[in-house]
PDB file of C-alpha atoms in Angstrom:
ATOM      1  CA  MET A 172      27.826  17.522 228.179  1.00 90.00           C
ATOM      2  CA  ILE A 173      26.080  18.065 224.796  1.00 96.00           C
ATOM      3  CA  ARG A 174      22.446  19.176 224.315  1.00 94.00           C
ATOM      4  CA  ILE A 175      20.000  20.377 221.657  1.00 93.00           C
ATOM      5  CA  THR A 176      17.995  23.694 222.143  1.00 86.00           C
ATOM      6  CA  ASP A 177      16.013  26.150 220.027  1.00 69.00           C
ATOM      7  CA  SER A 178      17.467  29.562 219.957  1.00 54.00           C
ATOM      8  CA  ASN A 179      14.027  31.190 219.609  1.00 51.00           C
ATOM      9  CA  THR A 180      11.092  29.248 221.248  1.00 47.00           C
ATOM     10  CA  ASN A 181      12.237  25.836 222.469  1.00 47.00           C
ATOM     11  CA  ASN A 182       8.684  24.958 221.083  1.00 53.00           C
ATOM     12  CA  PHE A 183       7.897  21.538 219.971  1.00 49.00           C
ATOM     13  CA  LEU A 184       4.998  22.776 217.867  1.00 51.00           C
ATOM     14  CA  ILE A 185       7.409  25.101 215.953  1.00 51.00           C
ATOM     15  CA  ARG A 186       9.717  22.357 215.366  1.00 53.00           C
ATOM     16  CA  ASN A 187       7.121  20.169 213.909  1.00 53.00           C
ATOM     17  CA  LEU A 188       5.611  22.987 211.857  1.00 48.00           C
ATOM     18  CA  ALA A 189       9.036  23.552 210.363  1.00 49.00           C
ATOM     19  CA  LEU A 190       8.938  19.967 209.033  1.00 51.00           C
ATOM     20  CA  VAL A 191       5.765  20.666 207.258  1.00 49.00           C
ATOM     21  CA  SER A 192       6.184  24.387 206.198  1.00 53.00           C
ATOM     22  CA  PRO A 193       9.582  25.857 206.852  1.00 57.00           C
ATOM     23  CA  PHE A 194       8.424  29.268 205.392  1.00 54.00           C
ATOM     24  CA  PHE A 195       5.434  29.560 207.743  1.00 51.00           C
ATOM     25  CA  ALA A 196       7.481  28.444 210.740  1.00 52.00           C
ATOM     26  CA  LYS A 197       9.956  31.270 209.940  1.00 54.00           C
ATOM     27  CA  VAL A 198       7.189  33.815 209.858  1.00 55.00           C
ATOM     28  CA  VAL A 199       5.719  32.701 213.135  1.00 54.00           C
ATOM     29  CA  ILE A 200       9.229  32.739 214.923  1.00 56.00           C
ATOM     30  CA  THR A 201      10.140  36.217 213.397  1.00 60.00           C
ATOM     31  CA  PHE A 202       6.784  37.562 214.827  1.00 54.00           C
ATOM     32  CA  LEU A 203       7.519  35.963 218.246  1.00 56.00           C
ATOM     33  CA  LEU A 204      11.058  37.508 218.164  1.00 58.00           C
ATOM     34  CA  LYS A 205       9.725  40.961 217.368  1.00 58.00           C
ATOM     35  CA  VAL A 206       7.099  40.623 220.242  1.00 52.00           C
ATOM     36  CA  ARG A 207       9.960  39.594 222.535  1.00 56.00           C
ATOM     37  CA  PHE A 208      12.223  42.394 221.447  1.00 59.00           C
ATOM     38  CA  PHE A 209       9.759  45.112 222.119  1.00 57.00           C
ATOM     39  CA  ALA A 210       8.734  43.726 225.449  1.00 55.00           C
ATOM     40  CA  LEU A 211      12.474  43.669 226.445  1.00 59.00           C
ATOM     41  CA  TRP A 212      12.924  47.157 225.009  1.00 58.00           C
ATOM     42  CA  ARG A 213      10.269  48.553 227.209  1.00 61.00           C
ATOM     43  CA  SER A 214      11.509  46.832 230.302  1.00 67.00           C
ATOM     44  CA  THR A 215      15.224  47.468 229.904  1.00 76.00           C
ATOM     45  CA  ALA A 216      15.680  50.940 228.416  1.00 79.00           C
ATOM     46  CA  LYS A 217      15.830  52.608 231.838  1.00 82.00           C
ATOM     47  CA  LYS A 218      18.028  49.904 233.117  1.00 87.00           C
ATOM     48  CA  VAL A 219      20.623  50.335 230.429  1.00 89.00           C
ATOM     49  CA  GLU A 220      20.736  54.108 231.081  1.00 90.00           C
ATOM     50  CA  ASP A 221      21.529  53.281 234.804  1.00 91.00           C
ATOM     51  CA  GLN A 222      24.208  50.880 233.677  1.00 93.00           C
ATOM     52  CA  VAL A 223      25.851  53.417 231.538  1.00 94.00           C
ATOM     53  CA  GLU A 224      25.902  55.875 234.415  1.00 95.00           C
ATOM     54  CA  GLU A 225      27.567  53.239 236.570  1.00 95.00           C
ATOM     55  CA  PHE A 226      30.123  52.675 233.847  1.00 96.00           C
ATOM     56  CA  PHE A 227      31.248  56.285 234.000  1.00 96.00           C
ATOM     57  CA  GLU A 228      31.550  56.124 237.728  1.00 96.00           C
ATOM     58  CA  THR A 229      33.741  53.135 237.789  1.00 96.00           C
ATOM     59  CA  MET A 230      35.317  53.141 234.274  1.00 97.00           C
ATOM     60  CA  PRO A 231      35.879  49.245 234.108  1.00 96.00           C
ATOM     61  CA  LEU A 232      37.675  47.301 231.477  1.00 97.00           C
ATOM     62  CA  PHE A 233      35.812  45.305 228.852  1.00 97.00           C
ATOM     63  CA  ASN A 234      34.588  41.850 229.958  1.00 95.00           C
ATOM     64  CA  CYS A 235      33.845  40.262 226.604  1.00 96.00           C
ATOM     65  CA  VAL A 236      36.507  39.876 224.083  1.00 98.00           C
ATOM     66  CA  GLU A 237      35.971  38.536 220.532  1.00 98.00           C
ATOM     67  CA  ILE A 238      38.980  37.561 218.483  1.00 98.00           C
ATOM     68  CA  GLU A 239      38.398  36.968 214.916  1.00 98.00           C
ATOM     69  CA  THR A 240      41.373  35.079 213.424  1.00 98.00           C
ATOM     70  CA  ILE A 241      40.142  34.864 209.861  1.00 98.00           C
ATOM     71  CA  ASN A 242      37.387  37.037 208.477  1.00 97.00           C
ATOM     72  CA  ARG A 243      35.423  34.521 206.300  1.00 97.00           C
ATOM     73  CA  CYS A 244      32.359  32.365 206.691  1.00 96.00           C
ATOM     74  CA  ASN A 245      31.184  29.426 204.734  1.00 96.00           C
ATOM     75  CA  LEU A 246      27.371  29.838 204.910  1.00 94.00           C
ATOM     76  CA  THR A 247      24.970  32.009 203.074  1.00 92.00           C
ATOM     77  CA  CYS A 248      22.719  33.314 205.874  1.00 88.00           C
ATOM     78  CA  SER A 249      20.544  36.127 204.480  1.00 85.00           C
ATOM     79  CA  PHE A 250      20.502  38.015 207.736  1.00 86.00           C
ATOM     80  CA  CYS A 251      24.397  38.269 207.756  1.00 90.00           C
ATOM     81  CA  PRO A 252      26.204  41.154 206.069  1.00 91.00           C
ATOM     82  CA  VAL A 253      29.331  39.050 205.772  1.00 94.00           C
ATOM     83  CA  ASN A 254      27.809  35.868 204.543  1.00 93.00           C
ATOM     84  CA  ARG A 255      29.781  33.693 201.851  1.00 94.00           C
ATOM     85  CA  ASN A 256      28.025  35.339 198.930  1.00 92.00           C
ATOM     86  CA  SER A 257      28.087  39.107 199.967  1.00 88.00           C
ATOM     87  CA  ASP A 258      31.131  39.613 202.159  1.00 93.00           C
ATOM     88  CA  PRO A 259      32.873  42.861 200.929  1.00 94.00           C
ATOM     89  CA  ARG A 260      35.818  42.563 203.268  1.00 95.00           C
ATOM     90  CA  PRO A 261      39.358  41.977 201.877  1.00 96.00           C
ATOM     91  CA  LEU A 262      40.555  38.558 203.132  1.00 97.00           C
ATOM     92  CA  ALA A 263      42.444  38.778 206.380  1.00 98.00           C
ATOM     93  CA  ARG A 264      44.140  36.195 208.444  1.00 98.00           C
ATOM     94  CA  MET A 265      45.644  37.208 211.880  1.00 98.00           C
ATOM     95  CA  SER A 266      49.277  36.276 212.362  1.00 98.00           C
ATOM     96  CA  GLU A 267      50.042  33.952 215.204  1.00 98.00           C
ATOM     97  CA  ASN A 268      52.393  36.554 216.759  1.00 98.00           C
ATOM     98  CA  THR A 269      49.490  39.033 216.986  1.00 98.00           C
ATOM     99  CA  PHE A 270      47.155  36.414 218.491  1.00 98.00           C
ATOM    100  CA  ARG A 271      49.649  35.596 221.134  1.00 98.00           C
ATOM    101  CA  LYS A 272      50.263  39.318 221.765  1.00 98.00           C
ATOM    102  CA  ILE A 273      46.580  39.710 222.346  1.00 98.00           C
ATOM    103  CA  ILE A 274      46.407  36.754 224.773  1.00 98.00           C
ATOM    104  CA  ASP A 275      49.565  37.845 226.647  1.00 98.00           C
ATOM    105  CA  ASN A 276      48.101  41.341 227.016  1.00 98.00           C
ATOM    106  CA  LEU A 277      44.774  39.849 228.522  1.00 98.00           C
ATOM    107  CA  ALA A 278      46.849  37.651 230.792  1.00 98.00           C
ATOM    108  CA  SER A 279      48.740  40.630 232.082  1.00 98.00           C
ATOM    109  CA  LEU A 280      45.417  42.168 232.974  1.00 98.00           C
ATOM    110  CA  ASN A 281      44.380  39.038 234.880  1.00 97.00           C
ATOM    111  CA  PHE A 282      41.309  38.935 232.612  1.00 98.00           C
ATOM    112  CA  SER A 283      38.493  36.864 233.886  1.00 96.00           C
ATOM    113  CA  GLY A 284      35.650  37.541 231.413  1.00 96.00           C
ATOM    114  CA  ALA A 285      34.665  35.792 228.247  1.00 96.00           C
ATOM    115  CA  ILE A 286      37.031  35.202 225.399  1.00 98.00           C
ATOM    116  CA  SER A 287      35.345  34.248 222.137  1.00 98.00           C
ATOM    117  CA  TYR A 288      37.562  32.800 219.382  1.00 98.00           C
ATOM    118  CA  PHE A 289      35.331  34.070 216.723  1.00 98.00           C
ATOM    119  CA  SER A 290      33.431  37.298 215.798  1.00 97.00           C
ATOM    120  CA  ASN A 291      31.690  37.722 212.376  1.00 96.00           C
ATOM    121  CA  ASN A 292      33.306  34.572 210.946  1.00 98.00           C
ATOM    122  CA  GLU A 293      33.391  30.909 210.980  1.00 98.00           C
ATOM    123  CA  PRO A 294      36.110  29.982 213.422  1.00 98.00           C
ATOM    124  CA  LEU A 295      36.734  26.431 212.084  1.00 98.00           C
ATOM    125  CA  LEU A 296      37.881  27.789 208.750  1.00 98.00           C
ATOM    126  CA  ASP A 297      41.133  28.601 210.668  1.00 98.00           C
ATOM    127  CA  ASN A 298      43.098  25.311 211.075  1.00 97.00           C
ATOM    128  CA  ARG A 299      44.973  26.962 213.944  1.00 98.00           C
ATOM    129  CA  ILE A 300      41.923  27.497 216.017  1.00 98.00           C
ATOM    130  CA  ILE A 301      42.435  24.491 218.500  1.00 98.00           C
ATOM    131  CA  GLU A 302      45.937  25.463 219.139  1.00 98.00           C
ATOM    132  CA  PHE A 303      44.823  29.068 219.690  1.00 98.00           C
ATOM    133  CA  VAL A 304      42.301  27.896 222.192  1.00 98.00           C
ATOM    134  CA  LYS A 305      44.864  25.789 224.077  1.00 98.00           C
ATOM    135  CA  TYR A 306      47.241  28.864 224.160  1.00 98.00           C
ATOM    136  CA  GLY A 307      44.407  31.084 225.541  1.00 98.00           C
ATOM    137  CA  VAL A 308      43.414  28.502 228.151  1.00 98.00           C
ATOM    138  CA  SER A 309      47.072  28.082 229.330  1.00 98.00           C
ATOM    139  CA  LYS A 310      47.614  31.885 229.721  1.00 98.00           C
ATOM    140  CA  ILE A 311      44.187  32.914 230.977  1.00 98.00           C
ATOM    141  CA  PRO A 312      42.829  30.086 233.056  1.00 97.00           C
ATOM    142  CA  ASN A 313      40.193  32.057 234.908  1.00 97.00           C
ATOM    143  CA  ALA A 314      38.502  33.336 231.767  1.00 97.00           C
ATOM    144  CA  ARG A 315      35.514  31.702 230.085  1.00 97.00           C
ATOM    145  CA  HIS A 316      36.761  30.295 226.701  1.00 98.00           C
ATOM    146  CA  GLN A 317      34.066  29.952 224.055  1.00 97.00           C
ATOM    147  CA  ILE A 318      33.455  29.247 220.299  1.00 98.00           C
ATOM    148  CA  PHE A 319      30.306  29.638 218.247  1.00 97.00           C
ATOM    149  CA  SER A 320      30.350  27.659 214.904  1.00 98.00           C
ATOM    150  CA  ASN A 321      28.003  26.528 212.294  1.00 97.00           C
ATOM    151  CA  GLY A 322      29.405  23.027 212.594  1.00 97.00           C
ATOM    152  CA  ILE A 323      29.841  22.478 208.907  1.00 97.00           C
ATOM    153  CA  LEU A 324      33.542  21.616 209.290  1.00 98.00           C
ATOM    154  CA  LEU A 325      33.158  19.855 212.655  1.00 98.00           C
ATOM    155  CA  THR A 326      34.292  16.147 212.809  1.00 97.00           C
ATOM    156  CA  GLU A 327      34.297  13.697 215.581  1.00 97.00           C
ATOM    157  CA  ASP A 328      38.104  13.977 215.798  1.00 97.00           C
ATOM    158  CA  LYS A 329      37.973  17.788 215.983  1.00 98.00           C
ATOM    159  CA  PHE A 330      35.116  17.625 218.555  1.00 98.00           C
ATOM    160  CA  SER A 331      37.366  15.343 220.641  1.00 97.00           C
ATOM    161  CA  GLU A 332      40.252  17.815 220.357  1.00 98.00           C
ATOM    162  CA  PHE A 333      37.976  20.693 221.487  1.00 98.00           C
ATOM    163  CA  ILE A 334      36.892  18.693 224.491  1.00 97.00           C
ATOM    164  CA  ASN A 335      40.491  18.191 225.484  1.00 97.00           C
ATOM    165  CA  SER A 336      41.554  21.724 224.851  1.00 97.00           C
ATOM    166  CA  GLY A 337      40.186  23.414 227.828  1.00 97.00           C
ATOM    167  CA  LEU A 338      37.508  25.168 225.933  1.00 98.00           C
ATOM    168  CA  ASN A 339      34.506  25.894 228.346  1.00 97.00           C
ATOM    169  CA  TYR A 340      31.556  26.371 225.845  1.00 97.00           C
ATOM    170  CA  PHE A 341      31.039  25.263 222.269  1.00 98.00           C
ATOM    171  CA  ARG A 342      27.893  26.438 220.653  1.00 97.00           C
ATOM    172  CA  ILE A 343      26.947  24.788 217.227  1.00 97.00           C
ATOM    173  CA  ASP A 344      24.323  26.826 215.320  1.00 95.00           C
ATOM    174  CA  ASN A 345      22.841  24.158 213.286  1.00 95.00           C
ATOM    175  CA  TYR A 346      21.301  26.020 210.331  1.00 92.00           C
ATOM    176  CA  ASN A 347      18.401  24.046 208.586  1.00 87.00           C
ATOM    177  CA  ASP A 348      15.129  25.242 207.500  1.00 82.00           C
ATOM    178  CA  LYS A 349      13.479  22.107 208.675  1.00 83.00           C
ATOM    179  CA  LEU A 350      15.292  22.345 212.035  1.00 84.00           C
ATOM    180  CA  LYS A 351      16.815  18.967 211.520  1.00 89.00           C
ATOM    181  CA  LEU A 352      20.476  18.160 212.645  1.00 94.00           C
ATOM    182  CA  SER A 353      23.075  18.157 209.851  1.00 95.00           C
ATOM    183  CA  PRO A 354      24.428  14.736 209.215  1.00 97.00           C
ATOM    184  CA  ASN A 355      27.762  15.384 210.795  1.00 97.00           C
ATOM    185  CA  VAL A 356      26.373  17.035 213.829  1.00 97.00           C
ATOM    186  CA  LYS A 357      23.882  14.428 214.363  1.00 97.00           C
ATOM    187  CA  LYS A 358      26.783  11.811 214.353  1.00 97.00           C
ATOM    188  CA  ILE A 359      28.522  13.869 217.110  1.00 97.00           C
ATOM    189  CA  TYR A 360      25.341  14.293 219.037  1.00 97.00           C
ATOM    190  CA  ASP A 361      24.501  10.605 218.936  1.00 96.00           C
ATOM    191  CA  LYS A 362      27.981   9.615 219.979  1.00 96.00           C
ATOM    192  CA  TYR A 363      28.364  11.981 222.863  1.00 96.00           C
ATOM    193  CA  LYS A 364      24.777  12.545 224.123  1.00 94.00           C
ATOM    194  CA  ASN A 365      25.086  10.185 227.027  1.00 94.00           C
ATOM    195  CA  GLU A 366      28.670  10.974 227.957  1.00 94.00           C
ATOM    196  CA  ARG A 367      29.839  13.303 230.623  1.00 94.00           C
ATOM    197  CA  PHE A 368      32.743  15.769 229.859  1.00 95.00           C
ATOM    198  CA  PRO A 369      33.824  19.139 230.988  1.00 94.00           C
ATOM    199  CA  LEU A 370      33.027  20.956 227.787  1.00 97.00           C
ATOM    200  CA  ASP A 371      29.648  22.474 227.640  1.00 97.00           C
ATOM    201  CA  CYS A 372      28.184  22.033 224.007  1.00 97.00           C
ATOM    202  CA  GLU A 373      24.991  23.322 222.940  1.00 96.00           C
ATOM    203  CA  ILE A 374      23.538  22.607 219.525  1.00 96.00           C
ATOM    204  CA  VAL A 375      21.162  25.355 218.652  1.00 93.00           C
ATOM    205  CA  LEU A 376      18.454  24.744 215.951  1.00 90.00           C
ATOM    206  CA  ARG A 377      18.274  27.781 213.468  1.00 87.00           C
ATOM    207  CA  PHE A 378      16.656  28.732 210.350  1.00 83.00           C
ATOM    208  CA  ILE A 379      19.159  29.727 207.740  1.00 82.00           C
ATOM    209  CA  ASN A 380      17.183  32.525 206.117  1.00 78.00           C
ATOM    210  CA  GLN A 381      15.489  34.008 209.151  1.00 75.00           C
ATOM    211  CA  THR A 382      14.780  37.765 209.715  1.00 72.00           C
ATOM    212  CA  LEU A 383      16.552  38.814 212.804  1.00 73.00           C
ATOM    213  CA  SER A 384      17.952  42.154 214.012  1.00 76.00           C
ATOM    214  CA  ASN A 385      19.354  44.692 211.345  1.00 81.00           C
ATOM    215  CA  ARG A 386      22.831  44.626 212.791  1.00 81.00           C
ATOM    216  CA  GLY A 387      23.419  48.356 212.762  1.00 80.00           C
ATOM    217  CA  GLY A 388      21.472  48.580 209.410  1.00 80.00           C
ATOM    218  CA  THR A 389      23.896  46.292 207.720  1.00 82.00           C
ATOM    219  CA  ALA A 390      21.773  43.040 207.652  1.00 81.00           C
ATOM    220  CA  PRO A 391      21.010  42.253 203.928  1.00 82.00           C
ATOM    221  CA  ASN A 392      17.396  41.178 204.668  1.00 76.00           C
ATOM    222  CA  MET A 393      16.525  43.941 206.993  1.00 74.00           C
ATOM    223  CA  LEU A 394      16.222  47.838 206.466  1.00 59.00           C
ATOM    224  CA  LYS A 395      17.681  50.377 209.014  1.00 58.00           C
ATOM    225  CA  ALA A 396      15.483  51.250 211.857  1.00 61.00           C
ATOM    226  CA  LYS A 397      12.604  53.604 210.895  1.00 64.00           C
ATOM    227  CA  LYS A 398      13.085  55.462 214.203  1.00 73.00           C
ATOM    228  CA  ILE A 399      16.039  55.980 216.359  1.00 77.00           C
ATOM    229  CA  LEU A 400      15.694  53.939 219.424  1.00 78.00           C
ATOM    230  CA  LYS A 401      15.510  56.244 222.501  1.00 78.00           C
ATOM    231  CA  ALA A 402      17.709  54.176 224.629  1.00 82.00           C
ATOM    232  CA  PRO A 403      21.500  53.541 224.769  1.00 88.00           C
ATOM    233  CA  CYS A 404      22.930  49.940 224.172  1.00 90.00           C
ATOM    234  CA  TYR A 405      25.511  48.388 226.425  1.00 93.00           C
ATOM    235  CA  PHE A 406      27.388  46.521 223.790  1.00 94.00           C
ATOM    236  CA  PRO A 407      30.079  49.302 223.275  1.00 96.00           C
ATOM    237  CA  PHE A 408      30.637  49.559 227.122  1.00 97.00           C
ATOM    238  CA  GLN A 409      31.434  45.920 227.506  1.00 96.00           C
ATOM    239  CA  GLN A 410      32.793  44.341 224.363  1.00 97.00           C
ATOM    240  CA  LEU A 411      36.320  44.526 222.694  1.00 98.00           C
ATOM    241  CA  ILE A 412      35.783  43.198 219.173  1.00 98.00           C
ATOM    242  CA  ILE A 413      39.172  42.448 217.506  1.00 98.00           C
ATOM    243  CA  ARG A 414      38.912  41.850 213.803  1.00 98.00           C
ATOM    244  CA  ALA A 415      41.302  39.576 211.751  1.00 98.00           C
ATOM    245  CA  ASP A 416      42.870  42.769 210.204  1.00 98.00           C
ATOM    246  CA  CYS A 417      43.849  43.774 213.710  1.00 98.00           C
ATOM    247  CA  GLY A 418      41.353  46.618 213.946  1.00 98.00           C
ATOM    248  CA  VAL A 419      39.063  46.942 216.820  1.00 98.00           C
ATOM    249  CA  SER A 420      35.305  47.550 216.009  1.00 97.00           C
ATOM    250  CA  LEU A 421      32.866  49.392 218.113  1.00 96.00           C
ATOM    251  CA  CYS A 422      30.762  46.330 218.858  1.00 95.00           C
ATOM    252  CA  CYS A 423      29.954  42.876 217.590  1.00 94.00           C
ATOM    253  CA  ASN A 424      27.295  44.364 215.107  1.00 93.00           C
ATOM    254  CA  ASP A 425      29.892  46.363 213.264  1.00 94.00           C
ATOM    255  CA  ALA A 426      30.906  43.419 211.109  1.00 93.00           C
ATOM    256  CA  LEU A 427      32.160  45.792 208.256  1.00 93.00           C
ATOM    257  CA  GLY A 428      34.397  47.616 210.609  1.00 94.00           C
ATOM    258  CA  LYS A 429      32.784  50.963 209.928  1.00 94.00           C
ATOM    259  CA  ILE A 430      34.152  52.364 213.156  1.00 96.00           C
ATOM    260  CA  THR A 431      37.639  51.233 214.106  1.00 97.00           C
ATOM    261  CA  LEU A 432      38.723  52.271 217.676  1.00 98.00           C
ATOM    262  CA  GLY A 433      42.401  51.312 217.293  1.00 98.00           C
ATOM    263  CA  ASN A 434      44.835  48.516 216.145  1.00 98.00           C
ATOM    264  CA  VAL A 435      46.099  45.818 218.285  1.00 98.00           C
ATOM    265  CA  GLU A 436      49.428  45.635 216.481  1.00 97.00           C
ATOM    266  CA  GLU A 437      50.141  49.171 217.375  1.00 97.00           C
ATOM    267  CA  GLN A 438      48.511  49.711 220.807  1.00 98.00           C
ATOM    268  CA  THR A 439      47.706  47.770 223.953  1.00 98.00           C
ATOM    269  CA  LEU A 440      44.173  46.860 224.635  1.00 98.00           C
ATOM    270  CA  GLU A 441      44.035  49.257 227.518  1.00 98.00           C
ATOM    271  CA  GLU A 442      45.214  52.115 225.274  1.00 98.00           C
ATOM    272  CA  ILE A 443      42.389  51.254 222.743  1.00 98.00           C
ATOM    273  CA  TRP A 444      39.714  50.773 225.404  1.00 98.00           C
ATOM    274  CA  PHE A 445      40.456  53.977 227.305  1.00 98.00           C
ATOM    275  CA  GLY A 446      41.497  55.961 224.231  1.00 98.00           C
ATOM    276  CA  GLN A 447      39.949  59.189 223.368  1.00 97.00           C
ATOM    277  CA  LYS A 448      38.108  57.971 220.346  1.00 97.00           C
ATOM    278  CA  HIS A 449      36.315  55.162 222.269  1.00 97.00           C
ATOM    279  CA  LEU A 450      35.549  57.406 225.324  1.00 97.00           C
ATOM    280  CA  ASN A 451      34.059  60.174 222.974  1.00 96.00           C
ATOM    281  CA  ILE A 452      31.819  57.666 221.411  1.00 95.00           C
ATOM    282  CA  LEU A 453      30.774  56.363 224.800  1.00 96.00           C
ATOM    283  CA  LYS A 454      30.058  59.847 226.016  1.00 95.00           C
ATOM    284  CA  SER A 455      27.943  60.583 222.907  1.00 94.00           C
ATOM    285  CA  ILE A 456      25.855  57.464 223.447  1.00 92.00           C
ATOM    286  CA  ARG A 457      25.373  58.483 227.112  1.00 92.00           C
ATOM    287  CA  GLU A 458      24.489  62.070 226.158  1.00 90.00           C
ATOM    288  CA  ASN A 459      22.502  61.740 222.820  1.00 78.00           C
ATOM    289  CA  GLN A 460      21.923  57.996 223.044  1.00 76.00           C
ATOM    290  CA  ARG A 461      22.124  57.012 219.407  1.00 84.00           C
ATOM    291  CA  ASN A 462      21.821  60.195 217.394  1.00 84.00           C
ATOM    292  CA  ASP A 463      25.433  60.984 216.753  1.00 88.00           C
ATOM    293  CA  ILE A 464      26.659  57.445 215.938  1.00 91.00           C
ATOM    294  CA  GLU A 465      25.913  56.521 212.480  1.00 87.00           C
ATOM    295  CA  ILE A 466      25.874  52.681 213.035  1.00 89.00           C
ATOM    296  CA  CYS A 467      23.982  53.118 216.259  1.00 90.00           C
ATOM    297  CA  LYS A 468      21.104  55.259 215.060  1.00 87.00           C
ATOM    298  CA  LYS A 469      20.388  52.665 212.321  1.00 87.00           C
ATOM    299  CA  CYS A 470      20.492  49.757 214.759  1.00 88.00           C
ATOM    300  CA  ASP A 471      17.425  48.076 216.221  1.00 83.00           C
ATOM    301  CA  ILE A 472      19.204  46.414 219.039  1.00 83.00           C
ATOM    302  CA  ILE A 473      19.350  47.186 222.722  1.00 83.00           C
ATOM    303  CA  ALA A 474      21.600  45.191 225.334  1.00 85.00           C
ATOM    304  CA  THR A 475      21.869  45.237 228.950  1.00 86.00           C
ATOM    305  CA  LYS A 476      25.047  44.171 230.877  1.00 85.00           C
ATOM    306  CA  GLU A 477      23.546  41.070 231.875  1.00 79.00           C
ATOM    307  CA  TRP A 478      21.938  39.939 228.641  1.00 63.00           C
ATOM    308  CA  LEU A 479      24.302  40.861 225.846  1.00 56.00           C
ATOM    309  CA  VAL A 480      22.444  39.348 222.981  1.00 42.00           C
ATOM    310  CA  LEU A 481      18.729  39.891 222.312  1.00 36.00           C
ATOM    311  CA  TYR A 482      18.446  38.414 218.742  1.00 33.00           C
TER     312      TYR A 482
END
């Protein structure tokens, strides 16, 4: 199945406005996103506090894993701290042995959550990605296997391989300020729009220079939060973010690896997750919410267990 959606409004008027005035359309959508965010914050702050308390009662493992196999992107999105023009990270490419070790570790845990073969990168820049997906699916059949890509490098042949790889969900973030499909993505959509296949593919129309969240104060087109949000966030209680350099970040918004919880080449995933460094941070978030964690107190995101991404 392949379909087109709008990440923000699904609004026919917005799409048509983008064709006439992309700038004004982005202003309108940014405003709508802010209204949506504050409505969600007001309604979910207490819920997240309760979920954090529940975490400490049961001490569960992560249920969302992101594996970044190469730490590069090929787009220039102004909201991203690691876009092609401003990425300060040294180039890193995860070894195949390390990738297999991670997957084998997850298999030993009978992992059944979500495995994302990307993090703060463009996964199709790694020519091994389809084979990595196949290995993950073969070892952890009960997990949800997914990829988010900007689609620039996607061809009909590659898409066909993804269909047959066992991947469950493929999201194509189609960046275009007029909200029009890129030529190669349109070709794929036109070919497959009437076909049925097991892969759930969603093409999401997005502006390339939109103002979104501030990503822990690191987004180039946003400032850090003026006030510290008086609520915890569930991202660090649910996500295991594995960078290409083998470090594990606090959450998906720590693109620059400012907080490293451990190293997957030196430790098991359980050792990192239940390690003292991670638990101390979680306790600090629980007790003081965001005040003591530098990246958290600058962040304008709140996430619940059910709805991980609000931006």
